[in-house]
mmCIF file of C-alpha atoms in Angstrom:
data_model
loop_
_atom_site.group_PDB
_atom_site.id
_atom_site.type_symbol
_atom_site.label_atom_id
_atom_site.label_comp_id
_atom_site.label_asym_id
_atom_site.label_seq_id
_atom_site.Cartn_x
_atom_site.Cartn_y
_atom_site.Cartn_z
ATOM 1 C CA UNK A 149 -104.791 143.078 24.370
ATOM 2 C CA UNK A 150 -105.448 139.342 24.723
ATOM 3 C CA UNK A 151 -102.127 138.192 23.221
ATOM 4 C CA UNK A 152 -98.570 139.313 23.921
ATOM 5 C CA UNK A 153 -95.173 138.302 22.557
ATOM 6 C CA UNK A 154 -94.619 135.680 25.264
ATOM 7 C CA UNK A 155 -97.935 134.068 24.341
ATOM 8 C CA UNK A 156 -96.883 133.840 20.699
ATOM 9 C CA UNK A 157 -93.570 132.227 21.662
ATOM 10 C CA UNK A 158 -95.422 129.849 23.978
ATOM 11 C CA UNK A 159 -97.697 128.631 21.146
ATOM 12 C CA UNK A 160 -94.732 128.219 18.779
ATOM 13 C CA UNK A 161 -92.872 126.196 21.404
ATOM 14 C CA UNK A 162 -95.896 123.950 21.866
ATOM 15 C CA UNK A 163 -96.055 123.406 18.094
ATOM 16 C CA UNK A 164 -92.327 122.685 17.857
ATOM 17 C CA UNK A 165 -92.020 120.328 20.852
ATOM 18 C CA UNK A 166 -95.438 118.651 20.586
ATOM 19 C CA UNK A 167 -95.631 117.836 24.282
ATOM 20 C CA UNK A 168 -96.490 119.659 27.511
ATOM 21 C CA UNK A 169 -93.840 117.646 29.344
ATOM 22 C CA UNK A 170 -91.175 118.505 26.754
ATOM 23 C CA UNK A 171 -92.019 122.209 26.989
ATOM 24 C CA UNK A 172 -91.894 122.005 30.792
ATOM 25 C CA UNK A 173 -88.378 120.550 30.579
ATOM 26 C CA UNK A 174 -87.314 123.229 28.103
ATOM 27 C CA UNK A 175 -88.692 126.013 30.327
ATOM 28 C CA UNK A 176 -87.404 124.346 33.516
ATOM 29 C CA UNK A 177 -90.840 124.358 35.131
ATOM 30 C CA UNK A 178 -93.307 121.649 36.160
ATOM 31 C CA UNK A 179 -95.815 120.169 33.663
ATOM 32 C CA UNK A 180 -98.774 121.443 35.749
ATOM 33 C CA UNK A 181 -97.409 124.986 35.350
ATOM 34 C CA UNK A 182 -97.426 124.604 31.547
ATOM 35 C CA UNK A 183 -100.936 123.124 31.638
ATOM 36 C CA UNK A 184 -102.163 126.021 33.777
ATOM 37 C CA UNK A 185 -100.664 128.577 31.398
ATOM 38 C CA UNK A 186 -102.288 126.909 28.383
ATOM 39 C CA UNK A 187 -105.661 126.793 30.144
ATOM 40 C CA UNK A 188 -105.423 130.483 31.041
ATOM 41 C CA UNK A 189 -104.510 131.435 27.475
ATOM 42 C CA UNK A 190 -107.410 129.421 26.048
ATOM 43 C CA UNK A 191 -109.786 131.069 28.554
ATOM 44 C CA UNK A 192 -108.598 134.550 27.553
ATOM 45 C CA UNK A 193 -109.056 133.819 23.852
ATOM 46 C CA UNK A 194 -112.249 131.796 24.226
ATOM 47 C CA UNK A 195 -110.903 129.039 21.968
ATOM 48 C CA UNK A 196 -109.377 125.583 22.300
ATOM 49 C CA UNK A 197 -105.763 125.815 21.070
ATOM 50 C CA UNK A 198 -104.518 122.260 21.626
ATOM 51 C CA UNK A 199 -105.754 118.697 21.984
ATOM 52 C CA UNK A 200 -103.952 116.846 24.763
ATOM 53 C CA UNK A 201 -103.281 113.157 25.202
ATOM 54 C CA UNK A 202 -101.098 111.409 27.734
ATOM 55 C CA UNK A 203 -98.161 111.270 25.295
ATOM 56 C CA UNK A 204 -98.514 114.116 22.826
ATOM 57 C CA UNK A 205 -100.172 117.379 22.008
ATOM 58 C CA UNK A 206 -101.655 118.593 18.724
ATOM 59 C CA UNK A 207 -102.632 122.142 17.929
ATOM 60 C CA UNK A 208 -106.197 122.756 16.827
ATOM 61 C CA UNK A 209 -107.082 124.782 13.729
ATOM 62 C CA UNK A 210 -107.111 127.896 15.927
ATOM 63 C CA UNK A 211 -103.757 126.948 17.442
ATOM 64 C CA UNK A 212 -102.182 126.503 14.006
ATOM 65 C CA UNK A 213 -103.617 129.852 12.908
ATOM 66 C CA UNK A 214 -101.962 131.628 15.832
ATOM 67 C CA UNK A 215 -98.679 129.770 15.247
ATOM 68 C CA UNK A 216 -98.597 130.742 11.582
ATOM 69 C CA UNK A 217 -99.292 134.416 12.312
ATOM 70 C CA UNK A 218 -96.897 134.341 15.291
ATOM 71 C CA UNK A 219 -94.095 133.280 13.002
ATOM 72 C CA UNK A 220 -94.677 136.299 10.777
ATOM 73 C CA UNK A 221 -94.880 138.701 13.737
ATOM 74 C CA UNK A 222 -91.739 137.431 15.459
ATOM 75 C CA UNK A 223 -89.737 137.397 12.242
ATOM 76 C CA UNK A 224 -90.730 141.005 11.560
ATOM 77 C CA UNK A 225 -89.803 142.029 15.086
ATOM 78 C CA UNK A 226 -86.423 140.350 14.723
ATOM 79 C CA UNK A 227 -85.870 142.170 11.423
ATOM 80 C CA UNK A 228 -86.641 145.488 13.128
ATOM 81 C CA UNK A 229 -84.143 144.768 15.909
ATOM 82 C CA UNK A 230 -81.472 143.773 13.394
ATOM 83 C CA UNK A 231 -82.077 146.912 11.326
ATOM 84 C CA UNK A 232 -81.697 149.123 14.406
ATOM 85 C CA UNK A 233 -78.460 147.376 15.372
ATOM 86 C CA UNK A 234 -77.068 147.840 11.866
ATOM 87 C CA UNK A 235 -77.843 151.561 11.991
ATOM 88 C CA UNK A 236 -75.959 151.805 15.272
ATOM 89 C CA UNK A 237 -73.099 149.790 13.703
ATOM 90 C CA UNK A 238 -73.027 147.558 16.779
ATOM 91 C CA UNK A 239 -72.842 143.802 16.175
ATOM 92 C CA UNK A 240 -74.993 142.390 18.956
ATOM 93 C CA UNK A 241 -77.813 139.953 19.700
ATOM 94 C CA UNK A 242 -77.864 136.148 19.643
ATOM 95 C CA UNK A 243 -76.213 134.011 16.958
ATOM 96 C CA UNK A 244 -77.502 130.423 16.869
ATOM 97 C CA UNK A 245 -75.524 127.949 14.766
ATOM 98 C CA UNK A 246 -76.223 124.286 13.992
ATOM 99 C CA UNK A 247 -73.460 121.976 12.712
ATOM 100 C CA UNK A 248 -72.581 118.254 12.399
ATOM 101 C CA UNK A 249 -70.775 116.712 15.366
ATOM 102 C CA UNK A 250 -67.346 116.055 13.858
ATOM 103 C CA UNK A 251 -66.969 119.119 11.638
ATOM 104 C CA UNK A 252 -68.600 121.282 14.279
ATOM 105 C CA UNK A 253 -66.169 120.243 16.995
ATOM 106 C CA UNK A 254 -63.070 120.517 14.808
ATOM 107 C CA UNK A 255 -63.762 123.685 12.821
ATOM 108 C CA UNK A 256 -66.985 125.518 13.718
ATOM 109 C CA UNK A 257 -66.503 125.674 17.495
ATOM 110 C CA UNK A 258 -63.053 127.378 17.321
ATOM 111 C CA UNK A 259 -64.350 129.843 14.734
ATOM 112 C CA UNK A 260 -67.327 130.751 16.931
ATOM 113 C CA UNK A 261 -64.983 131.373 19.860
ATOM 114 C CA UNK A 262 -62.928 133.648 17.618
ATOM 115 C CA UNK A 263 -66.102 135.381 16.409
ATOM 116 C CA UNK A 264 -67.142 136.057 20.002
ATOM 117 C CA UNK A 265 -63.712 137.505 20.782
ATOM 118 C CA UNK A 266 -64.146 139.907 17.862
ATOM 119 C CA UNK A 267 -67.785 140.708 18.718
ATOM 120 C CA UNK A 268 -68.208 140.371 22.518
ATOM 121 C CA UNK A 269 -71.746 141.821 22.415
ATOM 122 C CA UNK A 270 -72.980 138.776 20.486
ATOM 123 C CA UNK A 271 -74.364 135.861 22.486
ATOM 124 C CA UNK A 272 -73.220 132.715 20.657
ATOM 125 C CA UNK A 273 -74.963 129.347 20.791
ATOM 126 C CA UNK A 274 -73.723 126.206 18.970
ATOM 127 C CA UNK A 275 -75.854 123.068 18.639
ATOM 128 C CA UNK A 276 -74.251 119.881 17.311
ATOM 129 C CA UNK A 277 -76.160 116.859 16.027
ATOM 130 C CA UNK A 278 -75.926 114.045 13.497
ATOM 131 C CA UNK A 279 -78.903 115.475 11.555
ATOM 132 C CA UNK A 280 -78.433 117.379 8.317
ATOM 133 C CA UNK A 281 -80.899 119.987 9.599
ATOM 134 C CA UNK A 282 -82.241 120.875 13.057
ATOM 135 C CA UNK A 283 -84.931 118.403 14.222
ATOM 136 C CA UNK A 284 -87.755 120.807 13.348
ATOM 137 C CA UNK A 285 -88.099 124.317 11.932
ATOM 138 C CA UNK A 286 -88.054 127.057 14.568
ATOM 139 C CA UNK A 287 -88.915 130.722 14.447
ATOM 140 C CA UNK A 288 -88.210 133.955 16.253
ATOM 141 C CA UNK A 289 -86.066 133.516 19.320
ATOM 142 C CA UNK A 290 -85.709 129.752 18.728
ATOM 143 C CA UNK A 291 -84.584 129.968 15.103
ATOM 144 C CA UNK A 292 -81.120 128.956 13.906
ATOM 145 C CA UNK A 293 -79.355 131.768 12.087
ATOM 146 C CA UNK A 294 -76.843 129.515 10.316
ATOM 147 C CA UNK A 295 -76.806 125.772 9.608
ATOM 148 C CA UNK A 296 -73.394 124.454 8.553
ATOM 149 C CA UNK A 297 -73.948 121.473 6.269
ATOM 150 C CA UNK A 298 -71.671 118.912 4.626
ATOM 151 C CA UNK A 299 -73.291 118.664 1.217
ATOM 152 C CA UNK A 300 -75.867 120.817 -0.547
ATOM 153 C CA UNK A 301 -79.483 120.744 0.536
ATOM 154 C CA UNK A 302 -82.051 120.919 -2.300
ATOM 155 C CA UNK A 303 -84.597 122.797 -0.192
ATOM 156 C CA UNK A 304 -86.066 126.160 -1.200
ATOM 157 C CA UNK A 305 -86.518 127.067 2.469
ATOM 158 C CA UNK A 306 -82.761 127.605 2.769
ATOM 159 C CA UNK A 307 -80.304 129.922 1.035
ATOM 160 C CA UNK A 308 -76.910 128.280 0.508
ATOM 161 C CA UNK A 309 -73.546 130.039 0.871
ATOM 162 C CA UNK A 310 -70.499 128.022 -0.341
ATOM 163 C CA UNK A 311 -67.811 127.677 2.319
ATOM 164 C CA UNK A 312 -65.232 125.107 1.166
ATOM 165 C CA UNK A 313 -64.768 122.266 -1.351
ATOM 166 C CA UNK A 314 -64.912 118.758 0.082
ATOM 167 C CA UNK A 315 -64.524 115.361 -1.611
ATOM 168 C CA UNK A 316 -65.880 112.051 -0.388
ATOM 169 C CA UNK A 317 -63.304 109.244 -0.523
ATOM 170 C CA UNK A 318 -63.276 105.476 -0.283
ATOM 171 C CA UNK A 319 -60.619 104.487 2.268
ATOM 172 C CA UNK A 320 -59.183 101.576 4.215
ATOM 173 C CA UNK A 321 -56.254 100.958 6.535
ATOM 174 C CA UNK A 322 -53.115 99.183 5.234
ATOM 175 C CA UNK A 323 -53.696 96.382 7.772
ATOM 176 C CA UNK A 324 -57.075 95.586 6.215
ATOM 177 C CA UNK A 325 -55.799 95.798 2.640
ATOM 178 C CA UNK A 326 -52.935 93.395 3.438
ATOM 179 C CA UNK A 327 -55.429 90.558 3.993
ATOM 180 C CA UNK A 328 -58.358 91.691 1.821
ATOM 181 C CA UNK A 329 -59.140 90.538 -1.733
ATOM 182 C CA UNK A 330 -58.415 92.764 -4.729
ATOM 183 C CA UNK A 331 -60.436 95.961 -5.068
ATOM 184 C CA UNK A 332 -60.254 97.249 -8.655
ATOM 185 C CA UNK A 333 -63.870 98.167 -9.491
ATOM 186 C CA UNK A 334 -66.902 99.214 -7.421
ATOM 187 C CA UNK A 335 -68.429 95.776 -7.993
ATOM 188 C CA UNK A 336 -65.526 94.227 -6.021
ATOM 189 C CA UNK A 337 -66.965 95.811 -2.866
ATOM 190 C CA UNK A 338 -69.336 92.816 -2.705
ATOM 191 C CA UNK A 339 -66.343 90.820 -1.416
ATOM 192 C CA UNK A 340 -65.243 93.394 1.173
ATOM 193 C CA UNK A 341 -66.167 94.334 4.726
ATOM 194 C CA UNK A 342 -67.963 97.678 4.361
ATOM 195 C CA UNK A 343 -68.333 100.150 7.221
ATOM 196 C CA UNK A 344 -71.592 102.074 6.868
ATOM 197 C CA UNK A 345 -72.609 105.356 8.458
ATOM 198 C CA UNK A 346 -76.355 105.646 9.005
ATOM 199 C CA UNK A 347 -77.574 109.253 8.932
ATOM 200 C CA UNK A 348 -80.297 111.537 7.573
ATOM 201 C CA UNK A 349 -82.631 108.640 6.624
ATOM 202 C CA UNK A 350 -80.662 108.090 3.407
ATOM 203 C CA UNK A 351 -80.202 104.804 1.542
ATOM 204 C CA UNK A 352 -76.715 104.477 3.001
ATOM 205 C CA UNK A 353 -75.922 101.024 1.585
ATOM 206 C CA UNK A 354 -76.258 102.263 -2.021
ATOM 207 C CA UNK A 355 -72.835 103.589 -3.027
ATOM 208 C CA UNK A 356 -72.551 105.588 -6.265
ATOM 209 C CA UNK A 357 -69.366 105.982 -8.279
ATOM 210 C CA UNK A 358 -68.466 107.713 -11.534
ATOM 211 C CA UNK A 359 -65.676 106.974 -14.023
ATOM 212 C CA UNK A 360 -62.949 109.542 -13.339
ATOM 213 C CA UNK A 361 -61.893 109.785 -17.006
ATOM 214 C CA UNK A 362 -65.322 111.076 -17.992
ATOM 215 C CA UNK A 363 -65.571 113.363 -14.974
ATOM 216 C CA UNK A 364 -62.073 114.806 -15.553
ATOM 217 C CA UNK A 365 -63.039 115.966 -19.065
ATOM 218 C CA UNK A 366 -66.275 117.509 -17.811
ATOM 219 C CA UNK A 367 -64.501 118.994 -14.801
ATOM 220 C CA UNK A 368 -61.867 120.631 -17.006
ATOM 221 C CA UNK A 369 -64.512 122.293 -19.151
ATOM 222 C CA UNK A 370 -66.381 123.476 -16.099
ATOM 223 C CA UNK A 371 -63.243 124.856 -14.430
ATOM 224 C CA UNK A 372 -62.410 126.896 -17.536
ATOM 225 C CA UNK A 373 -65.892 128.386 -17.593
ATOM 226 C CA UNK A 374 -66.027 129.115 -13.851
ATOM 227 C CA UNK A 375 -62.686 130.891 -13.943
ATOM 228 C CA UNK A 376 -64.322 133.343 -16.349
ATOM 229 C CA UNK A 377 -67.236 133.870 -13.941
ATOM 230 C CA UNK A 378 -67.320 137.132 -12.024
ATOM 231 C CA UNK A 379 -68.675 135.796 -8.707
ATOM 232 C CA UNK A 380 -66.788 132.524 -8.463
ATOM 233 C CA UNK A 381 -65.810 131.681 -4.886
ATOM 234 C CA UNK A 382 -61.983 131.486 -4.629
ATOM 235 C CA UNK A 383 -62.232 128.365 -2.463
ATOM 236 C CA UNK A 384 -63.848 126.519 -5.357
ATOM 237 C CA UNK A 385 -60.760 127.120 -7.494
ATOM 238 C CA UNK A 386 -58.416 125.263 -5.130
ATOM 239 C CA UNK A 387 -57.356 122.102 -6.949
ATOM 240 C CA UNK A 388 -56.919 118.956 -4.815
ATOM 241 C CA UNK A 389 -54.240 116.364 -5.487
ATOM 242 C CA UNK A 390 -57.019 114.005 -6.566
ATOM 243 C CA UNK A 391 -58.933 115.388 -9.585
ATOM 244 C CA UNK A 392 -62.081 117.336 -8.659
ATOM 245 C CA UNK A 393 -65.499 115.821 -9.020
ATOM 246 C CA UNK A 394 -68.166 116.928 -11.447
ATOM 247 C CA UNK A 395 -71.337 118.590 -10.205
ATOM 248 C CA UNK A 396 -73.333 118.069 -13.391
ATOM 249 C CA UNK A 397 -73.829 114.330 -12.711
ATOM 250 C CA UNK A 398 -74.077 113.644 -16.476
ATOM 251 C CA UNK A 399 -71.060 111.345 -16.689
ATOM 252 C CA UNK A 400 -71.404 107.531 -16.588
ATOM 253 C CA UNK A 401 -72.147 106.234 -13.082
ATOM 254 C CA UNK A 402 -71.962 102.882 -11.346
ATOM 255 C CA UNK A 403 -74.114 102.034 -8.362
ATOM 256 C CA UNK A 404 -73.436 99.126 -6.014
ATOM 257 C CA UNK A 405 -75.369 97.790 -3.062
ATOM 258 C CA UNK A 406 -73.003 97.012 -0.205
ATOM 259 C CA UNK A 407 -73.649 94.713 2.744
ATOM 260 C CA UNK A 408 -72.449 96.304 6.010
ATOM 261 C CA UNK A 409 -70.020 94.369 8.147
ATOM 262 C CA UNK A 410 -70.287 97.105 10.786
ATOM 263 C CA UNK A 411 -72.545 100.144 10.900
ATOM 264 C CA UNK A 412 -73.086 103.099 13.216
ATOM 265 C CA UNK A 413 -74.779 106.491 13.333
ATOM 266 C CA UNK A 414 -71.523 108.086 14.548
ATOM 267 C CA UNK A 415 -68.942 109.063 11.922
ATOM 268 C CA UNK A 416 -66.091 108.997 14.431
ATOM 269 C CA UNK A 417 -66.905 105.374 15.300
ATOM 270 C CA UNK A 418 -66.774 104.446 11.594
ATOM 271 C CA UNK A 419 -63.430 106.243 11.289
ATOM 272 C CA UNK A 420 -61.953 104.428 14.291
ATOM 273 C CA UNK A 421 -63.144 101.047 13.003
ATOM 274 C CA UNK A 422 -61.488 101.771 9.677
ATOM 275 C CA UNK A 423 -58.190 102.774 11.313
ATOM 276 C CA UNK A 424 -58.327 99.518 13.277
ATOM 277 C CA UNK A 425 -58.458 97.543 10.008
ATOM 278 C CA UNK A 426 -62.115 96.501 10.211
ATOM 279 C CA UNK A 427 -63.027 97.349 6.625
ATOM 280 C CA UNK A 428 -63.674 99.926 3.897
ATOM 281 C CA UNK A 429 -65.454 103.225 4.519
ATOM 282 C CA UNK A 430 -66.637 106.342 2.697
ATOM 283 C CA UNK A 431 -65.718 109.528 4.536
ATOM 284 C CA UNK A 432 -65.322 113.206 3.799
ATOM 285 C CA UNK A 433 -61.963 114.533 2.695
ATOM 286 C CA UNK A 434 -61.862 116.921 5.678
ATOM 287 C CA UNK A 435 -62.033 113.932 8.042
ATOM 288 C CA UNK A 436 -59.505 111.585 6.398
ATOM 289 C CA UNK A 437 -56.875 113.948 4.921
ATOM 290 C CA UNK A 438 -54.573 113.615 7.946
ATOM 291 C CA UNK A 439 -54.806 109.814 7.901
ATOM 292 C CA UNK A 440 -54.031 109.735 4.185
ATOM 293 C CA UNK A 441 -51.078 112.076 4.651
ATOM 294 C CA UNK A 442 -49.422 109.975 7.372
ATOM 295 C CA UNK A 443 -50.173 106.604 5.737
ATOM 296 C CA UNK A 444 -52.708 105.375 8.293
ATOM 297 C CA UNK A 445 -55.326 105.276 5.518
ATOM 298 C CA UNK A 446 -55.194 104.554 1.787
ATOM 299 C CA UNK A 447 -57.528 106.093 -0.819
ATOM 300 C CA UNK A 448 -59.046 103.326 -2.962
ATOM 301 C CA UNK A 449 -60.433 102.988 -6.499
ATOM 302 C CA UNK A 450 -58.412 105.882 -7.958
ATOM 303 C CA UNK A 451 -60.137 105.366 -11.323
ATOM 304 C CA UNK A 452 -63.534 106.237 -9.836
ATOM 305 C CA UNK A 453 -64.979 109.016 -7.747
ATOM 306 C CA UNK A 454 -67.833 109.598 -5.322
ATOM 307 C CA UNK A 455 -70.206 112.606 -5.331
ATOM 308 C CA UNK A 456 -68.818 115.738 -3.710
ATOM 309 C CA UNK A 457 -70.098 116.956 -0.344
ATOM 310 C CA UNK A 458 -68.971 120.582 -0.240
ATOM 311 C CA UNK A 459 -69.248 122.547 2.995
ATOM 312 C CA UNK A 460 -72.036 125.136 2.853
ATOM 313 C CA UNK A 461 -73.652 127.602 5.260
ATOM 314 C CA UNK A 462 -77.449 127.556 5.091
ATOM 315 C CA UNK A 463 -79.599 130.525 6.112
ATOM 316 C CA UNK A 464 -83.417 130.392 6.362
ATOM 317 C CA UNK A 465 -84.824 131.928 3.175
ATOM 318 C CA UNK A 466 -87.677 133.556 5.086
ATOM 319 C CA UNK A 467 -85.306 135.518 7.330
ATOM 320 C CA UNK A 468 -83.534 138.760 6.571
ATOM 321 C CA UNK A 469 -79.841 138.100 7.223
ATOM 322 C CA UNK A 470 -78.615 140.109 10.193
ATOM 323 C CA UNK A 471 -75.233 141.814 10.355
ATOM 324 C CA UNK A 472 -73.993 139.197 12.846
ATOM 325 C CA UNK A 473 -75.049 136.384 10.489
ATOM 326 C CA UNK A 474 -73.270 137.976 7.542
ATOM 327 C CA UNK A 475 -70.131 138.628 9.599
ATOM 328 C CA UNK A 476 -69.994 135.023 10.800
ATOM 329 C CA UNK A 477 -70.470 133.609 7.290
ATOM 330 C CA UNK A 478 -67.697 135.912 6.058
ATOM 331 C CA UNK A 479 -65.420 134.643 8.841
ATOM 332 C CA UNK A 480 -66.364 131.047 8.035
ATOM 333 C CA UNK A 481 -65.547 131.416 4.345
ATOM 334 C CA UNK A 482 -62.287 133.316 4.877
ATOM 335 C CA UNK A 483 -61.086 130.638 7.314
ATOM 336 C CA UNK A 484 -60.919 128.136 4.436
ATOM 337 C CA UNK A 485 -59.149 130.370 1.915
ATOM 338 C CA UNK A 486 -57.070 130.177 -0.210
ATOM 339 C CA UNK A 487 -57.583 126.448 0.328
ATOM 340 C CA UNK A 488 -59.060 124.492 3.251
ATOM 341 C CA UNK A 489 -56.698 122.849 5.769
ATOM 342 C CA UNK A 490 -57.471 119.374 4.420
ATOM 343 C CA UNK A 491 -55.938 120.477 1.116
ATOM 344 C CA UNK A 492 -52.658 121.799 2.462
ATOM 345 C CA UNK A 493 -49.433 120.792 0.711
ATOM 346 C CA UNK A 494 -48.709 117.958 3.178
ATOM 347 C CA UNK A 495 -52.213 116.526 2.959
ATOM 348 C CA UNK A 496 -52.297 116.746 -0.851
ATOM 349 C CA UNK A 497 -48.873 115.082 -1.207
ATOM 350 C CA UNK A 498 -49.925 112.317 1.166
ATOM 351 C CA UNK A 499 -53.127 111.690 -0.800
ATOM 352 C CA UNK A 500 -51.181 111.597 -4.055
ATOM 353 C CA UNK A 501 -48.673 109.086 -2.656
ATOM 354 C CA UNK A 502 -51.398 106.824 -1.318
ATOM 355 C CA UNK A 503 -53.391 107.015 -4.543
ATOM 356 C CA UNK A 504 -50.293 106.032 -6.535
ATOM 357 C CA UNK A 505 -49.693 103.151 -4.130
ATOM 358 C CA UNK A 506 -53.269 101.968 -4.554
ATOM 359 C CA UNK A 507 -52.830 101.912 -8.346
ATOM 360 C CA UNK A 508 -49.725 99.705 -7.992
ATOM 361 C CA UNK A 509 -51.266 97.346 -5.425
ATOM 362 C CA UNK A 510 -51.092 93.782 -6.780
ATOM 363 C CA UNK A 511 -54.360 91.955 -7.402
#
């Protein structure tokens, strides 16, 4: 046998990291040791598997062939292990979860600790980043079982499980609003200091709004139909103090190009700047509900709304969901029922008060 499981994982790691030095750091060995192993593998197979340069590594046609087949083999082996564990009714193995920094720290990390308490035979690993998805797809032992995402991902490689409803809101601190010009329509943002979060290679200075009157009518029709649905997630039925947004995106929209006064790739930095009165920001409801409830922030443009960014759990479509993955997703969803913590009575009342105040603010 010229290839074993470790060889397959080695080739996949080379493909994923794209560098002998990076793989050496990941394996905690020296670069010459990785080079020696690659040379030995190529000698055994009688084929060149990678082209090396001083800065990067590229797999050859033969290397890509092995990587593609290795993915299939490792995924099948993982499915066999999961099936055996399910038959034994023991929840075990490794659970790898990826989540955004802020939401991951506040909500996912405590839930994973609770999950481990309930299933001590599961080895839990949480990776936090500012990327919507992990930096590159991984397979077998390196694959993420669950990716917690703020906002849907239109990607057929992932299966989406709804976790909790989440609005995106335009906010500012009272100190900023006391000295700022009137803000009655999205076009008025041209005269305001905008705080911009740069993430996921999106066009982050293009802000899209919809007229709430049109969306409320569409939302009411949709709510009536979804209440008749048999598989509707209970979390989706929780009504926020501010009317829910429409998913159909058929209502009139208004798009404005804002000019950042301050920008960062860290959402917490944007939040802190806003609290300090530096300008206007767009943030998720889960992140600003407490500030709205205690009056440190004010929700703006109550006659308009931003697209929703519901919380979802993504699972690789090519993988068979293991029992530990299903149990964690169940725990994740139940944690936000009957309504998520950012839509508690106190938070909803605070949002309603601040929205009413924004409507009465003199121009």
